Amino acid sequence: MSDSRIPRHIAIIMDGNGRWAKKKSLPRFAGHKAGVETVRRVVKLCVEHKIEILTLFAFSSENWRRPQQEVSLLIQLLTIALEKEVKKLHKNNIKLQIIGALEPFPKKLRQLVVKAEKLTEQNTALTVVVSVNYGGRWDIVEAAKKLASQVELGKLKAQDIDAEMFESNICLGDLPMPDLFIRTGGEKRVSNFLLWQLAYAEMYFTDTSWPDFNKTEFLTALESFATRQRRFGRTSEQVEKCSNNA
Ligand code: IPE
Ligand code: IPE
Ligand code: MG
């Protein structure tokens, strides 16, 4: 039986890599590299705590605005991570999924993504979703385009479109929506991450930068989640009555 005090789906904005490196007088890239270590750590923790889905923001549609050199290094790092980590993920029964617009990336990276998704498709211990060149607005616009083309073809009536149908056309639409949103690095904003999908996620912000995000931090976030009362529009009394009857 699922325990509602444990999130099924955690979504994380892994932020603060650059500032972490700067503080140590290292190049920003050193922060991104250290961030990969944290990804390994958090994936392991999610498996241990029986989290079903972990969605990570690795590269936003706005991150192209960064200096060309940093963008190239990030793409390189992602490529290397895919080359090196996928076998290990598969061995641990972890499914990998990538969301975002992959067209602008080098062919090699796109091929690695297809291969990794295919290899790990049937795995069941944890689903790790990596968002690259992802933007919440892009996601919503893409869903609107898909529905509009159905209307254009006469396969769908505009008045029949509802939230459920919309959701089945956006990224992660086939999964339970995120229960817990974590942002490291001190900023308190969503930065165009999962705009639709976070509608009822519990928000957790920490000043700790992503490379320093460790087991204790992870457990603190889970503890914070466990204390929240999720009402989804209802009153506390209604929610309490429901949980007493469960
Ligand atoms: C997050 O860390 C990683 C990416 C956006 C790729 P940042 O690189 O944004 O680190 P800060 O926010 O500059 O410290
Ligand atoms: C969000 O972090 C994107 C990722 C972590 C991949 P940013 O560092 O790009 O966000 P802003 O620019 O501070 O809002
Ligand atoms: Mg940042």
PDB file of C-alpha atoms and ligand atoms in Angstrom:
ATOM      1  CA  MET A   1       0.000   0.000   0.000  1.00  0.00           C
ATOM      2  CA  SER A   2       1.326   3.440  -0.806  1.00  0.00           C
ATOM      3  CA  ASP A   3       2.101   5.778   2.094  1.00  0.00           C
ATOM      4  CA  SER A   4       0.905   9.292   1.301  1.00  0.00           C
ATOM      5  CA  ARG A   5       3.626  10.749   3.534  1.00  0.00           C
ATOM      6  CA  ILE A   6       6.219   9.582   1.029  1.00  0.00           C
ATOM      7  CA  PRO A   7       6.191  11.334  -2.353  1.00  0.00           C
ATOM      8  CA  ARG A   8       5.729   9.064  -5.358  1.00  0.00           C
ATOM      9  CA  HIS A   9       7.258  11.639  -7.680  1.00  0.00           C
ATOM     10  CA  ILE A  10      10.005  14.156  -6.841  1.00  0.00           C
ATOM     11  CA  ALA A  11      10.952  16.937  -9.273  1.00  0.00           C
ATOM     12  CA  ILE A  12      14.200  18.818  -8.704  1.00  0.00           C
ATOM     13  CA  ILE A  13      15.735  22.030 -10.027  1.00  0.00           C
ATOM     14  CA  MET A  14      19.405  21.268  -9.519  1.00  0.00           C
ATOM     15  CA  ASP A  15      20.642  24.806  -9.048  1.00  0.00           C
ATOM     16  CA  GLY A  16      23.695  26.503  -7.574  1.00  0.00           C
ATOM     17  CA  ASN A  17      26.509  24.661  -9.373  1.00  0.00           C
ATOM     18  CA  GLY A  18      28.153  27.823 -10.701  1.00  0.00           C
ATOM     19  CA  ARG A  19      28.086  29.678  -7.399  1.00  0.00           C
ATOM     20  CA  TRP A  20      29.379  26.594  -5.577  1.00  0.00           C
ATOM     21  CA  ALA A  21      32.399  26.535  -7.904  1.00  0.00           C
ATOM     22  CA  LYS A  22      32.959  30.293  -7.679  1.00  0.00           C
ATOM     23  CA  LYS A  23      33.094  30.101  -3.899  1.00  0.00           C
ATOM     24  CA  LYS A  24      35.889  27.588  -4.225  1.00  0.00           C
ATOM     25  CA  SER A  25      37.653  29.702  -6.883  1.00  0.00           C
ATOM     26  CA  LEU A  26      36.987  26.972  -9.455  1.00  0.00           C
ATOM     27  CA  PRO A  27      35.572  27.356 -12.984  1.00  0.00           C
ATOM     28  CA  ARG A  28      31.770  27.063 -13.209  1.00  0.00           C
ATOM     29  CA  PHE A  29      32.206  23.793 -15.025  1.00  0.00           C
ATOM     30  CA  ALA A  30      33.725  22.195 -11.917  1.00  0.00           C
ATOM     31  CA  GLY A  31      30.375  22.848 -10.235  1.00  0.00           C
ATOM     32  CA  HIS A  32      28.484  21.059 -13.003  1.00  0.00           C
ATOM     33  CA  LYS A  33      30.854  18.107 -12.738  1.00  0.00           C
ATOM     34  CA  ALA A  34      30.354  17.932  -8.979  1.00  0.00           C
ATOM     35  CA  GLY A  35      26.618  18.137  -9.674  1.00  0.00           C
ATOM     36  CA  VAL A  36      26.765  14.843 -11.590  1.00  0.00           C
ATOM     37  CA  GLU A  37      28.008  13.183  -8.394  1.00  0.00           C
ATOM     38  CA  THR A  38      24.976  14.547  -6.575  1.00  0.00           C
ATOM     39  CA  VAL A  39      22.711  13.081  -9.254  1.00  0.00           C
ATOM     40  CA  ARG A  40      24.222   9.649  -8.584  1.00  0.00           C
ATOM     41  CA  ARG A  41      23.714  10.121  -4.849  1.00  0.00           C
ATOM     42  CA  VAL A  42      20.104  11.260  -5.166  1.00  0.00           C
ATOM     43  CA  VAL A  43      19.185   8.468  -7.601  1.00  0.00           C
ATOM     44  CA  LYS A  44      20.486   5.953  -5.068  1.00  0.00           C
ATOM     45  CA  LEU A  45      18.545   7.616  -2.247  1.00  0.00           C
ATOM     46  CA  CYS A  46      15.366   7.561  -4.305  1.00  0.00           C
ATOM     47  CA  VAL A  47      15.731   3.822  -4.897  1.00  0.00           C
ATOM     48  CA  GLU A  48      16.378   3.252  -1.189  1.00  0.00           C
ATOM     49  CA  HIS A  49      13.291   5.262  -0.243  1.00  0.00           C
ATOM     50  CA  LYS A  50      11.106   3.621  -2.892  1.00  0.00           C
ATOM     51  CA  ILE A  51      10.400   6.855  -4.734  1.00  0.00           C
ATOM     52  CA  GLU A  52       8.779   5.911  -8.051  1.00  0.00           C
ATOM     53  CA  ILE A  53       9.782   8.858 -10.219  1.00  0.00           C
ATOM     54  CA  LEU A  54      12.599  11.405 -10.058  1.00  0.00           C
ATOM     55  CA  THR A  55      12.467  14.259 -12.568  1.00  0.00           C
ATOM     56  CA  LEU A  56      15.588  16.394 -12.888  1.00  0.00           C
ATOM     57  CA  PHE A  57      16.033  19.757 -14.601  1.00  0.00           C
ATOM     58  CA  ALA A  58      19.395  19.495 -16.355  1.00  0.00           C
ATOM     59  CA  PHE A  59      19.216  22.153 -19.073  1.00  0.00           C
ATOM     60  CA  SER A  60      16.445  24.671 -19.630  1.00  0.00           C
ATOM     61  CA  SER A  61      15.302  26.160 -22.923  1.00  0.00           C
ATOM     62  CA  GLU A  62      16.676  29.447 -21.584  1.00  0.00           C
ATOM     63  CA  ASN A  63      20.124  28.041 -20.724  1.00  0.00           C
ATOM     64  CA  TRP A  64      21.169  28.544 -24.384  1.00  0.00           C
ATOM     65  CA  ARG A  65      21.590  32.177 -23.336  1.00  0.00           C
ATOM     66  CA  ARG A  66      24.719  31.250 -21.372  1.00  0.00           C
ATOM     67  CA  PRO A  67      28.209  31.722 -22.792  1.00  0.00           C
ATOM     68  CA  GLN A  68      28.784  29.395 -25.737  1.00  0.00           C
ATOM     69  CA  GLN A  69      31.640  27.672 -23.935  1.00  0.00           C
ATOM     70  CA  GLU A  70      29.482  26.755 -20.919  1.00  0.00           C
ATOM     71  CA  VAL A  71      26.694  25.464 -23.179  1.00  0.00           C
ATOM     72  CA  SER A  72      29.149  23.226 -25.078  1.00  0.00           C
ATOM     73  CA  LEU A  73      30.631  21.922 -21.866  1.00  0.00           C
ATOM     74  CA  LEU A  74      27.185  21.126 -20.492  1.00  0.00           C
ATOM     75  CA  ILE A  75      26.296  19.206 -23.660  1.00  0.00           C
ATOM     76  CA  GLN A  76      29.598  17.336 -23.403  1.00  0.00           C
ATOM     77  CA  LEU A  77      28.954  16.489 -19.778  1.00  0.00           C
ATOM     78  CA  LEU A  78      25.496  15.194 -20.608  1.00  0.00           C
ATOM     79  CA  THR A  79      26.889  13.061 -23.433  1.00  0.00           C
ATOM     80  CA  ILE A  80      29.590  11.584 -21.192  1.00  0.00           C
ATOM     81  CA  ALA A  81      27.070  10.936 -18.418  1.00  0.00           C
ATOM     82  CA  LEU A  82      24.821   9.061 -20.858  1.00  0.00           C
ATOM     83  CA  GLU A  83      27.757   7.018 -22.124  1.00  0.00           C
ATOM     84  CA  LYS A  84      28.982   6.150 -18.669  1.00  0.00           C
ATOM     85  CA  GLU A  85      25.896   5.844 -16.502  1.00  0.00           C
ATOM     86  CA  VAL A  86      23.242   4.080 -18.547  1.00  0.00           C
ATOM     87  CA  LYS A  87      24.649   0.578 -18.070  1.00  0.00           C
ATOM     88  CA  LYS A  88      24.733   1.128 -14.313  1.00  0.00           C
ATOM     89  CA  LEU A  89      21.185   2.448 -14.306  1.00  0.00           C
ATOM     90  CA  HIS A  90      20.056  -0.600 -16.254  1.00  0.00           C
ATOM     91  CA  LYS A  91      21.867  -2.950 -13.905  1.00  0.00           C
ATOM     92  CA  ASN A  92      19.957  -1.335 -11.049  1.00  0.00           C
ATOM     93  CA  ASN A  93      16.611  -1.793 -12.809  1.00  0.00           C
ATOM     94  CA  ILE A  94      16.204   1.982 -13.355  1.00  0.00           C
ATOM     95  CA  LYS A  95      14.279   3.370 -16.296  1.00  0.00           C
ATOM     96  CA  LEU A  96      15.611   6.501 -18.003  1.00  0.00           C
ATOM     97  CA  GLN A  97      13.463   8.960 -19.887  1.00  0.00           C
ATOM     98  CA  ILE A  98      14.459  12.265 -21.479  1.00  0.00           C
ATOM     99  CA  ILE A  99      12.030  15.140 -21.995  1.00  0.00           C
ATOM    100  CA  GLY A 100      12.586  18.347 -23.950  1.00  0.00           C
ATOM    101  CA  ALA A 101      13.291  19.427 -27.533  1.00  0.00           C
ATOM    102  CA  LEU A 102      16.230  17.290 -28.610  1.00  0.00           C
ATOM    103  CA  GLU A 103      16.503  18.525 -32.223  1.00  0.00           C
ATOM    104  CA  PRO A 104      19.190  21.191 -31.595  1.00  0.00           C
ATOM    105  CA  PHE A 105      21.573  18.678 -29.974  1.00  0.00           C
ATOM    106  CA  PRO A 106      24.340  16.776 -31.783  1.00  0.00           C
ATOM    107  CA  LYS A 107      23.289  13.522 -33.466  1.00  0.00           C
ATOM    108  CA  LYS A 108      25.492  11.501 -31.124  1.00  0.00           C
ATOM    109  CA  LEU A 109      23.620  12.743 -28.073  1.00  0.00           C
ATOM    110  CA  ARG A 110      20.237  12.091 -29.663  1.00  0.00           C
ATOM    111  CA  GLN A 111      21.278   8.553 -30.574  1.00  0.00           C
ATOM    112  CA  LEU A 112      22.484   7.899 -27.042  1.00  0.00           C
ATOM    113  CA  VAL A 113      19.113   9.061 -25.728  1.00  0.00           C
ATOM    114  CA  VAL A 114      17.163   6.707 -28.004  1.00  0.00           C
ATOM    115  CA  LYS A 115      19.443   3.805 -27.075  1.00  0.00           C
ATOM    116  CA  ALA A 116      19.236   4.498 -23.333  1.00  0.00           C
ATOM    117  CA  GLU A 117      15.460   4.816 -23.327  1.00  0.00           C
ATOM    118  CA  LYS A 118      15.077   1.593 -25.298  1.00  0.00           C
ATOM    119  CA  LEU A 119      17.494  -0.355 -23.105  1.00  0.00           C
ATOM    120  CA  THR A 120      15.870   0.684 -19.835  1.00  0.00           C
ATOM    121  CA  GLU A 121      12.241   0.761 -21.001  1.00  0.00           C
ATOM    122  CA  GLN A 122      11.058  -2.243 -18.979  1.00  0.00           C
ATOM    123  CA  ASN A 123      12.844  -1.349 -15.721  1.00  0.00           C
ATOM    124  CA  THR A 124      10.750  -0.887 -12.611  1.00  0.00           C
ATOM    125  CA  ALA A 125      12.836   0.133  -9.566  1.00  0.00           C
ATOM    126  CA  LEU A 126      12.715   3.879 -10.345  1.00  0.00           C
ATOM    127  CA  THR A 127      12.007   6.116 -13.328  1.00  0.00           C
ATOM    128  CA  VAL A 128      14.522   8.916 -13.781  1.00  0.00           C
ATOM    129  CA  VAL A 129      13.328  11.665 -16.108  1.00  0.00           C
ATOM    130  CA  VAL A 130      16.004  14.096 -17.282  1.00  0.00           C
ATOM    131  CA  SER A 131      14.761  17.391 -18.712  1.00  0.00           C
ATOM    132  CA  VAL A 132      17.031  18.840 -21.389  1.00  0.00           C
ATOM    133  CA  ASN A 133      16.242  21.880 -23.486  1.00  0.00           C
ATOM    134  CA  TYR A 134      12.978  21.722 -21.598  1.00  0.00           C
ATOM    135  CA  GLY A 135      10.697  24.650 -20.847  1.00  0.00           C
ATOM    136  CA  GLY A 136       7.267  24.541 -19.245  1.00  0.00           C
ATOM    137  CA  ARG A 137       5.889  27.029 -21.772  1.00  0.00           C
ATOM    138  CA  TRP A 138       7.306  25.014 -24.663  1.00  0.00           C
ATOM    139  CA  ASP A 139       5.661  21.888 -23.222  1.00  0.00           C
ATOM    140  CA  ILE A 140       2.235  23.550 -22.996  1.00  0.00           C
ATOM    141  CA  VAL A 141       2.538  25.040 -26.493  1.00  0.00           C
ATOM    142  CA  GLU A 142       3.487  21.626 -27.931  1.00  0.00           C
ATOM    143  CA  ALA A 143       0.422  20.036 -26.311  1.00  0.00           C
ATOM    144  CA  ALA A 144      -1.786  22.820 -27.688  1.00  0.00           C
ATOM    145  CA  LYS A 145      -0.336  22.246 -31.168  1.00  0.00           C
ATOM    146  CA  LYS A 146      -1.023  18.501 -31.014  1.00  0.00           C
ATOM    147  CA  LEU A 147      -4.635  19.088 -29.992  1.00  0.00           C
ATOM    148  CA  ALA A 148      -5.084  21.852 -32.583  1.00  0.00           C
ATOM    149  CA  SER A 149      -3.901  19.549 -35.351  1.00  0.00           C
ATOM    150  CA  GLN A 150      -6.432  16.922 -34.247  1.00  0.00           C
ATOM    151  CA  VAL A 151      -9.136  19.587 -34.485  1.00  0.00           C
ATOM    152  CA  GLU A 152      -7.833  20.636 -37.906  1.00  0.00           C
ATOM    153  CA  LEU A 153      -8.086  17.045 -39.124  1.00  0.00           C
ATOM    154  CA  GLY A 154     -11.650  16.836 -37.860  1.00  0.00           C
ATOM    155  CA  LYS A 155     -10.732  14.098 -35.354  1.00  0.00           C
ATOM    156  CA  LEU A 156     -11.552  16.210 -32.316  1.00  0.00           C
ATOM    157  CA  LYS A 157     -14.021  18.941 -31.393  1.00  0.00           C
ATOM    158  CA  ALA A 158     -12.569  22.015 -29.665  1.00  0.00           C
ATOM    159  CA  GLN A 159     -15.299  21.923 -27.017  1.00  0.00           C
ATOM    160  CA  ASP A 160     -14.343  18.346 -26.080  1.00  0.00           C
ATOM    161  CA  ILE A 161     -10.864  19.394 -24.941  1.00  0.00           C
ATOM    162  CA  ASP A 162     -10.566  19.162 -21.172  1.00  0.00           C
ATOM    163  CA  ALA A 163      -7.748  19.195 -18.611  1.00  0.00           C
ATOM    164  CA  GLU A 164      -7.419  15.432 -18.673  1.00  0.00           C
ATOM    165  CA  MET A 165      -6.994  15.353 -22.437  1.00  0.00           C
ATOM    166  CA  PHE A 166      -4.561  18.251 -22.270  1.00  0.00           C
ATOM    167  CA  GLU A 167      -2.543  16.451 -19.625  1.00  0.00           C
ATOM    168  CA  SER A 168      -2.245  13.323 -21.732  1.00  0.00           C
ATOM    169  CA  ASN A 169      -0.520  15.467 -24.365  1.00  0.00           C
ATOM    170  CA  ILE A 170       2.117  17.083 -22.169  1.00  0.00           C
ATOM    171  CA  CYS A 171       5.412  15.664 -20.927  1.00  0.00           C
ATOM    172  CA  LEU A 172       5.012  13.209 -18.009  1.00  0.00           C
ATOM    173  CA  GLY A 173       1.292  13.001 -18.798  1.00  0.00           C
ATOM    174  CA  ASP A 174       1.420   9.222 -18.437  1.00  0.00           C
ATOM    175  CA  LEU A 175       2.917   9.406 -14.926  1.00  0.00           C
ATOM    176  CA  PRO A 176       1.594  10.539 -11.543  1.00  0.00           C
ATOM    177  CA  MET A 177       2.240  14.289 -11.280  1.00  0.00           C
ATOM    178  CA  PRO A 178       5.110  15.490  -9.004  1.00  0.00           C
ATOM    179  CA  ASP A 179       4.231  15.437  -5.296  1.00  0.00           C
ATOM    180  CA  LEU A 180       7.380  17.170  -4.079  1.00  0.00           C
ATOM    181  CA  PHE A 181       9.303  19.938  -5.837  1.00  0.00           C
ATOM    182  CA  ILE A 182      12.814  20.690  -4.599  1.00  0.00           C
ATOM    183  CA  ARG A 183      14.980  23.622  -5.649  1.00  0.00           C
ATOM    184  CA  THR A 184      18.532  23.872  -4.382  1.00  0.00           C
ATOM    185  CA  GLY A 185      20.779  26.930  -4.611  1.00  0.00           C
ATOM    186  CA  GLY A 186      18.647  29.457  -2.743  1.00  0.00           C
ATOM    187  CA  GLU A 187      16.433  30.884  -5.508  1.00  0.00           C
ATOM    188  CA  LYS A 188      12.712  30.726  -4.922  1.00  0.00           C
ATOM    189  CA  ARG A 189      11.322  30.467  -8.407  1.00  0.00           C
ATOM    190  CA  VAL A 190      10.163  27.862 -10.897  1.00  0.00           C
ATOM    191  CA  SER A 191      12.302  29.109 -13.823  1.00  0.00           C
ATOM    192  CA  ASN A 192       9.965  27.698 -16.479  1.00  0.00           C
ATOM    193  CA  PHE A 193      10.225  24.104 -15.186  1.00  0.00           C
ATOM    194  CA  LEU A 194       7.108  21.902 -15.116  1.00  0.00           C
ATOM    195  CA  LEU A 195       4.484  24.678 -15.152  1.00  0.00           C
ATOM    196  CA  TRP A 196       1.441  22.471 -15.644  1.00  0.00           C
ATOM    197  CA  GLN A 197       2.718  19.443 -13.760  1.00  0.00           C
ATOM    198  CA  LEU A 198       3.588  21.322 -10.547  1.00  0.00           C
ATOM    199  CA  ALA A 199       0.019  22.528 -10.015  1.00  0.00           C
ATOM    200  CA  TYR A 200      -0.310  20.681  -6.684  1.00  0.00           C
ATOM    201  CA  ALA A 201       3.304  19.834  -5.850  1.00  0.00           C
ATOM    202  CA  GLU A 202       4.560  20.692  -2.375  1.00  0.00           C
ATOM    203  CA  MET A 203       7.382  23.226  -2.733  1.00  0.00           C
ATOM    204  CA  TYR A 204      10.673  22.826  -0.886  1.00  0.00           C
ATOM    205  CA  PHE A 205      13.509  25.324  -1.209  1.00  0.00           C
ATOM    206  CA  THR A 206      16.973  25.024   0.261  1.00  0.00           C
ATOM    207  CA  ASP A 207      19.967  27.361   0.220  1.00  0.00           C
ATOM    208  CA  THR A 208      22.301  24.391  -0.141  1.00  0.00           C
ATOM    209  CA  SER A 209      23.818  24.295  -3.603  1.00  0.00           C
ATOM    210  CA  TRP A 210      23.295  21.190  -5.706  1.00  0.00           C
ATOM    211  CA  PRO A 211      26.853  19.804  -5.358  1.00  0.00           C
ATOM    212  CA  ASP A 212      26.417  19.892  -1.560  1.00  0.00           C
ATOM    213  CA  PHE A 213      22.944  18.335  -1.528  1.00  0.00           C
ATOM    214  CA  ASN A 214      23.458  15.150   0.512  1.00  0.00           C
ATOM    215  CA  LYS A 215      21.563  12.420   2.320  1.00  0.00           C
ATOM    216  CA  THR A 216      20.752  14.623   5.326  1.00  0.00           C
ATOM    217  CA  GLU A 217      19.353  17.323   3.009  1.00  0.00           C
ATOM    218  CA  PHE A 218      17.330  14.737   1.113  1.00  0.00           C
ATOM    219  CA  LEU A 219      15.868  13.330   4.311  1.00  0.00           C
ATOM    220  CA  THR A 220      15.041  16.837   5.563  1.00  0.00           C
ATOM    221  CA  ALA A 221      13.089  17.466   2.369  1.00  0.00           C
ATOM    222  CA  LEU A 222      11.209  14.177   2.820  1.00  0.00           C
ATOM    223  CA  GLU A 223      10.472  15.038   6.446  1.00  0.00           C
ATOM    224  CA  SER A 224       9.142  18.424   5.429  1.00  0.00           C
ATOM    225  CA  PHE A 225       6.901  16.756   2.848  1.00  0.00           C
ATOM    226  CA  ALA A 226       5.587  14.310   5.459  1.00  0.00           C
ATOM    227  CA  THR A 227       4.320  17.196   7.615  1.00  0.00           C
ATOM    228  CA  ARG A 228       2.304  18.832   4.843  1.00  0.00           C
ATOM    229  CA  GLN A 229      -1.420  18.456   4.614  1.00  0.00           C
ATOM    230  CA  ARG A 230      -2.389  18.213   0.955  1.00  0.00           C
ATOM    231  CA  ARG A 231      -5.883  19.544   0.583  1.00  0.00           C
ATOM    232  CA  PHE A 232      -6.363  19.866  -3.194  1.00  0.00           C
ATOM    233  CA  GLY A 233      -8.939  22.578  -2.595  1.00  0.00           C
ATOM    234  CA  ARG A 234     -10.787  20.847   0.255  1.00  0.00           C
ATOM    235  CA  THR A 235     -10.944  21.928   3.908  1.00  0.00           C
ATOM    236  CA  SER A 236      -8.693  20.410   6.591  1.00  0.00           C
ATOM    237  CA  GLU A 237     -11.767  18.831   8.200  1.00  0.00           C
ATOM    238  CA  GLN A 238     -12.676  17.016   5.010  1.00  0.00           C
ATOM    239  CA  VAL A 239      -9.121  15.776   4.549  1.00  0.00           C
ATOM    240  CA  GLU A 240      -8.861  14.589   8.173  1.00  0.00           C
ATOM    241  CA  LYS A 241     -12.172  12.742   7.931  1.00  0.00           C
ATOM    242  CA  CYS A 242     -10.950  10.994   4.789  1.00  0.00           C
ATOM    243  CA  SER A 243      -7.646   9.910   6.338  1.00  0.00           C
ATOM    244  CA  ASN A 244      -9.436   8.659   9.487  1.00  0.00           C
ATOM    245  CA  ASN A 245     -11.617   6.455   7.316  1.00  0.00           C
ATOM    246  CA  ALA A 246      -8.700   5.146   5.251  1.00  0.00           C
TER     247      ALA A 246
HETATM  248  C1  IPE B   1      22.374  24.744 -12.347  1.00  0.00           C
HETATM  249  O1  IPE B   1      23.411  25.451 -11.792  1.00  0.00           O
HETATM  250  C2  IPE B   1      22.802  23.926 -13.526  1.00  0.00           C
HETATM  251  C3  IPE B   1      22.320  24.406 -14.836  1.00  0.00           C
HETATM  252  C4  IPE B   1      21.508  25.403 -15.025  1.00  0.00           C
HETATM  253  C5  IPE B   1      22.783  23.675 -15.993  1.00  0.00           C
HETATM  254  P1  IPE B   1      23.788  26.897 -12.303  1.00  0.00           P
HETATM  255  O2  IPE B   1      24.799  26.769 -13.390  1.00  0.00           O
HETATM  256  O3  IPE B   1      22.573  27.655 -12.674  1.00  0.00           O
HETATM  257  O4  IPE B   1      24.461  27.515 -11.021  1.00  0.00           O
HETATM  258  P2  IPE B   1      24.293  28.997 -10.478  1.00  0.00           P
HETATM  259  O5  IPE B   1      22.847  29.238 -10.302  1.00  0.00           O
HETATM  260  O6  IPE B   1      24.898  29.888 -11.509  1.00  0.00           O
HETATM  261  O7  IPE B   1      25.049  28.988  -9.199  1.00  0.00           O
HETATM  262  C1  IPE B   2      17.131  26.448 -13.808  1.00  0.00           C
HETATM  263  O1  IPE B   2      18.235  27.064 -13.271  1.00  0.00           O
HETATM  264  C2  IPE B   2      17.552  25.465 -14.868  1.00  0.00           C
HETATM  265  C3  IPE B   2      18.280  24.293 -14.423  1.00  0.00           C
HETATM  266  C4  IPE B   2      18.630  23.990 -13.207  1.00  0.00           C
HETATM  267  C5  IPE B   2      18.624  23.373 -15.474  1.00  0.00           C
HETATM  268  P1  IPE B   2      18.745  28.477 -13.800  1.00  0.00           P
HETATM  269  O2  IPE B   2      19.974  28.784 -13.026  1.00  0.00           O
HETATM  270  O3  IPE B   2      18.883  28.463 -15.277  1.00  0.00           O
HETATM  271  O4  IPE B   2      17.550  29.452 -13.405  1.00  0.00           O
HETATM  272  P2  IPE B   2      17.515  31.035 -13.268  1.00  0.00           P
HETATM  273  O5  IPE B   2      18.128  31.593 -14.514  1.00  0.00           O
HETATM  274  O6  IPE B   2      18.328  31.410 -12.066  1.00  0.00           O
HETATM  275  O7  IPE B   2      16.078  31.382 -13.094  1.00  0.00           O
HETATM  276 MG    MG B   3      21.333  28.864 -11.622  1.00  0.00          MG
END
